[in-house]
């Protein structure tokens, strides 16, 4: 792979605004929020600043956990994003897990989600988390394949959870080391 088509995973920047907003719109079709938790009137710069603060454990709202926001970029193009939750609250421990990722429709089936998931596992590892909970909807073949590729195995005690919306979530654990 040459220097020009290298995949880079980095934190969100204010200059990502237009591409990130476009990916947000595109991924709504998959019920995935690229700019998750962005306030209706929140400027993009404020949103970015909030993500960086959350990664550092600052200004975390009551009931939320420390989390990082990373994006995958290649040749200046934003391809997808990763959320890393460094701790689990009740909702994360049941349904959402430690990692969340979404890839723009134009960039799928190129290993981007796998690269993001592997990066997230490394971030968790250096933060002292040995086993990562990663979940997906039972019908999400691509996400399930990604989780299994990075070593995820179904939770023995509670492999599935029924959500409030009637859907079923699969719960996997993957080693971070
Ligand atoms: C699920 C999603 C993240 C996969 O992203 P991606 O970058 O295309 O995935 P990758 O290319 O890294 O694929 C990883 C593995 O999954 C397989 N895979 C990916 N999409 C697949 C699909 N739709 N059907 C079957 N297998 C699929 C790949 O083949 C690959 O395995 P392989 O290399 O052994 O063949 C992407 O489709 C997406 O963003 N969907 C909408 C948001 C979403 O569902 N996020 C996950 C929430 S849990």
mmCIF file of C-alpha atoms and ligand atoms in Angstrom:
data_model
loop_
_atom_site.group_PDB
_atom_site.id
_atom_site.type_symbol
_atom_site.label_atom_id
_atom_site.label_comp_id
_atom_site.label_asym_id
_atom_site.label_seq_id
_atom_site.Cartn_x
_atom_site.Cartn_y
_atom_site.Cartn_z
ATOM 1 C CA UNK A 1 0.000 0.000 0.000
ATOM 2 C CA UNK A 2 1.492 3.352 -0.960
ATOM 3 C CA UNK A 3 1.638 6.484 1.160
ATOM 4 C CA UNK A 4 -1.202 8.020 -0.879
ATOM 5 C CA UNK A 5 -3.835 5.363 -0.140
ATOM 6 C CA UNK A 6 -2.929 4.743 3.473
ATOM 7 C CA UNK A 7 -5.824 4.495 5.929
ATOM 8 C CA UNK A 8 -5.405 6.909 8.816
ATOM 9 C CA UNK A 9 -7.433 6.734 12.024
ATOM 10 C CA UNK A 10 -7.452 9.969 13.993
ATOM 11 C CA UNK A 11 -9.620 12.217 16.131
ATOM 12 C CA UNK A 12 -12.348 14.388 14.619
ATOM 13 C CA UNK A 13 -11.259 17.911 13.549
ATOM 14 C CA UNK A 14 -13.232 21.134 12.914
ATOM 15 C CA UNK A 15 -12.155 20.973 9.240
ATOM 16 C CA UNK A 16 -14.045 17.642 8.869
ATOM 17 C CA UNK A 17 -17.350 19.466 9.080
ATOM 18 C CA UNK A 18 -18.693 19.121 5.528
ATOM 19 C CA UNK A 19 -17.660 15.514 5.014
ATOM 20 C CA UNK A 20 -18.840 14.496 8.482
ATOM 21 C CA UNK A 21 -22.226 16.161 7.976
ATOM 22 C CA UNK A 22 -22.580 14.436 4.590
ATOM 23 C CA UNK A 23 -21.773 11.041 6.143
ATOM 24 C CA UNK A 24 -24.239 11.779 8.935
ATOM 25 C CA UNK A 25 -27.023 12.266 6.363
ATOM 26 C CA UNK A 26 -26.015 9.165 4.366
ATOM 27 C CA UNK A 27 -25.819 6.862 7.382
ATOM 28 C CA UNK A 28 -29.248 7.851 8.715
ATOM 29 C CA UNK A 29 -30.590 5.375 6.124
ATOM 30 C CA UNK A 30 -28.900 2.655 8.244
ATOM 31 C CA UNK A 31 -30.228 4.179 11.475
ATOM 32 C CA UNK A 32 -26.644 5.077 12.393
ATOM 33 C CA UNK A 33 -25.805 8.540 13.695
ATOM 34 C CA UNK A 34 -22.366 9.621 12.502
ATOM 35 C CA UNK A 35 -22.501 12.799 14.617
ATOM 36 C CA UNK A 36 -24.073 11.031 17.564
ATOM 37 C CA UNK A 37 -25.379 13.270 20.318
ATOM 38 C CA UNK A 38 -24.845 16.556 18.429
ATOM 39 C CA UNK A 39 -27.190 19.195 19.806
ATOM 40 C CA UNK A 40 -29.627 20.780 17.348
ATOM 41 C CA UNK A 41 -27.972 24.179 17.621
ATOM 42 C CA UNK A 42 -24.492 22.994 18.547
ATOM 43 C CA UNK A 43 -21.785 24.309 16.212
ATOM 44 C CA UNK A 44 -19.507 21.715 14.647
ATOM 45 C CA UNK A 45 -16.479 23.272 16.366
ATOM 46 C CA UNK A 46 -18.202 22.951 19.772
ATOM 47 C CA UNK A 47 -19.162 19.358 18.994
ATOM 48 C CA UNK A 48 -15.544 18.511 18.125
ATOM 49 C CA UNK A 49 -14.293 20.209 21.287
ATOM 50 C CA UNK A 50 -16.791 18.177 23.314
ATOM 51 C CA UNK A 51 -15.539 14.897 21.782
ATOM 52 C CA UNK A 52 -11.924 15.770 22.620
ATOM 53 C CA UNK A 53 -12.904 16.698 26.190
ATOM 54 C CA UNK A 54 -14.845 13.440 26.605
ATOM 55 C CA UNK A 55 -11.814 11.427 25.482
ATOM 56 C CA UNK A 56 -9.813 13.154 28.200
ATOM 57 C CA UNK A 57 -12.547 12.487 30.762
ATOM 58 C CA UNK A 58 -13.616 16.154 31.012
ATOM 59 C CA UNK A 59 -17.168 17.596 31.009
ATOM 60 C CA UNK A 60 -18.866 14.201 30.871
ATOM 61 C CA UNK A 61 -22.627 14.513 31.484
ATOM 62 C CA UNK A 62 -24.099 12.675 34.497
ATOM 63 C CA UNK A 63 -24.748 9.023 33.621
ATOM 64 C CA UNK A 64 -22.422 9.061 30.579
ATOM 65 C CA UNK A 65 -18.955 7.489 30.415
ATOM 66 C CA UNK A 66 -15.562 8.561 29.068
ATOM 67 C CA UNK A 67 -15.586 8.028 25.316
ATOM 68 C CA UNK A 68 -13.439 8.727 22.251
ATOM 69 C CA UNK A 69 -14.529 9.727 18.736
ATOM 70 C CA UNK A 70 -12.260 8.634 15.887
ATOM 71 C CA UNK A 71 -12.544 8.844 12.127
ATOM 72 C CA UNK A 72 -10.987 6.833 9.314
ATOM 73 C CA UNK A 73 -9.512 8.909 6.491
ATOM 74 C CA UNK A 74 -7.845 8.007 3.199
ATOM 75 C CA UNK A 75 -6.463 10.522 0.688
ATOM 76 C CA UNK A 76 -8.240 13.345 2.532
ATOM 77 C CA UNK A 77 -11.598 11.588 2.362
ATOM 78 C CA UNK A 78 -13.536 10.710 5.497
ATOM 79 C CA UNK A 79 -14.645 7.066 5.309
ATOM 80 C CA UNK A 80 -16.202 6.205 8.651
ATOM 81 C CA UNK A 81 -16.151 6.724 12.377
ATOM 82 C CA UNK A 82 -15.596 4.861 15.602
ATOM 83 C CA UNK A 83 -16.887 5.486 19.098
ATOM 84 C CA UNK A 84 -14.875 3.972 21.960
ATOM 85 C CA UNK A 85 -16.596 3.765 25.346
ATOM 86 C CA UNK A 86 -13.939 3.196 27.985
ATOM 87 C CA UNK A 87 -16.462 2.081 30.620
ATOM 88 C CA UNK A 88 -19.890 0.467 30.551
ATOM 89 C CA UNK A 89 -23.021 1.895 32.180
ATOM 90 C CA UNK A 90 -26.180 -0.247 32.403
ATOM 91 C CA UNK A 91 -27.313 0.540 28.842
ATOM 92 C CA UNK A 92 -23.850 0.000 27.329
ATOM 93 C CA UNK A 93 -23.370 -3.244 29.300
ATOM 94 C CA UNK A 94 -26.635 -4.587 27.968
ATOM 95 C CA UNK A 95 -27.089 -3.263 24.431
ATOM 96 C CA UNK A 96 -24.480 -0.897 23.017
ATOM 97 C CA UNK A 97 -21.107 -2.194 24.207
ATOM 98 C CA UNK A 98 -17.643 -0.630 24.163
ATOM 99 C CA UNK A 99 -17.379 0.090 20.412
ATOM 100 C CA UNK A 100 -19.621 1.614 17.755
ATOM 101 C CA UNK A 101 -18.659 2.102 14.109
ATOM 102 C CA UNK A 102 -20.203 3.163 10.836
ATOM 103 C CA UNK A 103 -18.719 3.367 7.337
ATOM 104 C CA UNK A 104 -20.004 5.512 4.455
ATOM 105 C CA UNK A 105 -21.891 3.484 1.828
ATOM 106 C CA UNK A 106 -19.266 4.323 -0.838
ATOM 107 C CA UNK A 107 -16.418 2.858 1.246
ATOM 108 C CA UNK A 108 -17.838 -0.463 2.447
ATOM 109 C CA UNK A 109 -16.320 -3.914 1.932
ATOM 110 C CA UNK A 110 -12.783 -2.473 1.963
ATOM 111 C CA UNK A 111 -11.851 -3.426 5.530
ATOM 112 C CA UNK A 112 -12.558 -0.005 7.031
ATOM 113 C CA UNK A 113 -14.830 -1.283 9.827
ATOM 114 C CA UNK A 114 -12.351 -4.022 10.647
ATOM 115 C CA UNK A 115 -9.529 -1.446 10.893
ATOM 116 C CA UNK A 116 -11.680 0.800 13.099
ATOM 117 C CA UNK A 117 -12.654 -2.102 15.379
ATOM 118 C CA UNK A 118 -9.010 -3.208 15.730
ATOM 119 C CA UNK A 119 -7.995 0.369 16.541
ATOM 120 C CA UNK A 120 -10.773 0.565 19.168
ATOM 121 C CA UNK A 121 -9.620 -2.685 20.765
ATOM 122 C CA UNK A 122 -6.093 -1.260 21.072
ATOM 123 C CA UNK A 123 -7.429 1.947 22.659
ATOM 124 C CA UNK A 124 -9.387 -0.127 25.189
ATOM 125 C CA UNK A 125 -6.347 -2.277 25.900
ATOM 126 C CA UNK A 126 -4.151 0.696 26.785
ATOM 127 C CA UNK A 127 -6.965 1.971 29.007
ATOM 128 C CA UNK A 128 -6.948 -1.283 30.998
ATOM 129 C CA UNK A 129 -9.987 -2.998 29.451
ATOM 130 C CA UNK A 130 -9.095 -6.636 28.636
ATOM 131 C CA UNK A 131 -12.340 -7.838 27.079
ATOM 132 C CA UNK A 132 -14.493 -5.630 24.880
ATOM 133 C CA UNK A 133 -18.232 -5.971 24.528
ATOM 134 C CA UNK A 134 -19.244 -5.414 20.890
ATOM 135 C CA UNK A 135 -22.844 -5.750 19.796
ATOM 136 C CA UNK A 136 -24.923 -5.663 16.638
ATOM 137 C CA UNK A 137 -28.446 -6.249 15.463
ATOM 138 C CA UNK A 138 -29.054 -9.904 14.633
ATOM 139 C CA UNK A 139 -29.781 -8.918 11.005
ATOM 140 C CA UNK A 140 -26.573 -6.877 10.587
ATOM 141 C CA UNK A 141 -24.466 -9.379 8.642
ATOM 142 C CA UNK A 142 -21.650 -6.909 7.959
ATOM 143 C CA UNK A 143 -21.241 -5.863 11.572
ATOM 144 C CA UNK A 144 -21.422 -9.452 12.795
ATOM 145 C CA UNK A 145 -18.717 -10.481 10.301
ATOM 146 C CA UNK A 146 -16.575 -7.556 11.463
ATOM 147 C CA UNK A 147 -16.957 -8.512 15.137
ATOM 148 C CA UNK A 148 -16.104 -12.158 14.440
ATOM 149 C CA UNK A 149 -13.085 -11.084 12.355
ATOM 150 C CA UNK A 150 -11.610 -9.225 15.333
ATOM 151 C CA UNK A 151 -12.106 -12.212 17.625
ATOM 152 C CA UNK A 152 -15.611 -11.652 18.997
ATOM 153 C CA UNK A 153 -17.396 -14.643 20.533
ATOM 154 C CA UNK A 154 -21.033 -14.677 21.638
ATOM 155 C CA UNK A 155 -21.576 -14.105 25.357
ATOM 156 C CA UNK A 156 -22.317 -17.513 26.880
ATOM 157 C CA UNK A 157 -24.738 -16.288 29.538
ATOM 158 C CA UNK A 158 -26.578 -13.662 27.535
ATOM 159 C CA UNK A 159 -25.878 -13.967 23.791
ATOM 160 C CA UNK A 160 -28.917 -11.897 22.827
ATOM 161 C CA UNK A 161 -30.965 -9.081 24.274
ATOM 162 C CA UNK A 162 -34.425 -8.006 23.212
ATOM 163 C CA UNK A 163 -34.548 -4.232 22.725
ATOM 164 C CA UNK A 164 -37.414 -1.823 23.505
ATOM 165 C CA UNK A 165 -37.979 -1.395 19.748
ATOM 166 C CA UNK A 166 -38.691 -5.142 19.446
ATOM 167 C CA UNK A 167 -35.392 -5.955 17.698
ATOM 168 C CA UNK A 168 -32.731 -8.371 18.923
ATOM 169 C CA UNK A 169 -29.130 -7.437 19.666
ATOM 170 C CA UNK A 170 -26.295 -9.982 19.596
ATOM 171 C CA UNK A 171 -23.654 -9.567 22.346
ATOM 172 C CA UNK A 172 -20.026 -10.557 21.677
ATOM 173 C CA UNK A 173 -16.813 -10.332 23.712
ATOM 174 C CA UNK A 174 -13.469 -9.788 22.015
ATOM 175 C CA UNK A 175 -10.020 -9.808 23.650
ATOM 176 C CA UNK A 176 -8.323 -6.417 23.385
ATOM 177 C CA UNK A 177 -4.758 -7.675 23.730
HETATM 178 C C1 LIG B 1 -21.431 -2.870 9.147
HETATM 179 C C2 LIG B 1 -20.408 -1.938 8.528
HETATM 180 C C3 LIG B 1 -19.804 -1.090 9.627
HETATM 181 C C4 LIG B 1 -19.323 -2.773 7.834
HETATM 182 O O1 LIG B 1 -18.327 -1.888 7.354
HETATM 183 P P1 LIG B 1 -17.268 -2.305 6.238
HETATM 184 O O2 LIG B 1 -16.187 -1.295 6.250
HETATM 185 O O3 LIG B 1 -17.965 -2.535 4.965
HETATM 186 O O4 LIG B 1 -16.744 -3.701 6.802
HETATM 187 P P2 LIG B 1 -15.358 -4.399 6.397
HETATM 188 O O5 LIG B 1 -15.072 -4.128 4.966
HETATM 189 O O6 LIG B 1 -14.316 -4.053 7.405
HETATM 190 O O7 LIG B 1 -15.728 -5.933 6.547
HETATM 191 C C5 LIG B 1 -15.317 -6.761 7.622
HETATM 192 C C6 LIG B 1 -15.810 -8.153 7.330
HETATM 193 O O8 LIG B 1 -17.226 -8.150 7.257
HETATM 194 C C7 LIG B 1 -17.664 -8.651 5.982
HETATM 195 N N1 LIG B 1 -18.794 -7.838 5.569
HETATM 196 C C8 LIG B 1 -18.874 -6.490 5.569
HETATM 197 N N2 LIG B 1 -20.087 -6.106 5.121
HETATM 198 C C9 LIG B 1 -20.752 -7.243 4.837
HETATM 199 C C10 LIG B 1 -22.054 -7.502 4.354
HETATM 200 N N3 LIG B 1 -22.913 -6.492 4.068
HETATM 201 N N4 LIG B 1 -22.436 -8.780 4.197
HETATM 202 C C11 LIG B 1 -21.579 -9.800 4.497
HETATM 203 N N5 LIG B 1 -20.340 -9.617 4.965
HETATM 204 C C12 LIG B 1 -19.935 -8.354 5.132
HETATM 205 C C13 LIG B 1 -16.498 -8.424 5.062
HETATM 206 O O9 LIG B 1 -16.566 -9.299 3.997
HETATM 207 C C14 LIG B 1 -15.330 -8.626 5.975
HETATM 208 O O10 LIG B 1 -14.995 -9.983 6.107
HETATM 209 P P3 LIG B 1 -14.000 -10.661 5.046
HETATM 210 O O11 LIG B 1 -12.905 -9.687 4.792
HETATM 211 O O12 LIG B 1 -13.585 -11.884 5.764
HETATM 212 O O13 LIG B 1 -14.793 -10.906 3.851
HETATM 213 C C15 LIG B 1 -21.062 -1.019 7.459
HETATM 214 O O14 LIG B 1 -21.825 -1.803 6.572
HETATM 215 C C16 LIG B 1 -21.928 0.075 8.057
HETATM 216 O O15 LIG B 1 -21.440 1.152 8.392
HETATM 217 N N6 LIG B 1 -23.248 -0.168 8.204
HETATM 218 C C17 LIG B 1 -24.144 0.827 8.756
HETATM 219 C C18 LIG B 1 -23.843 1.171 10.203
HETATM 220 C C19 LIG B 1 -23.764 -0.059 11.075
HETATM 221 O O16 LIG B 1 -24.539 -0.996 10.927
HETATM 222 N N7 LIG B 1 -22.835 -0.036 12.026
HETATM 223 C C20 LIG B 1 -22.630 -1.113 12.962
HETATM 224 C C21 LIG B 1 -23.514 -0.954 14.127
HETATM 225 S S1 LIG B 1 -23.356 -2.382 15.199
#
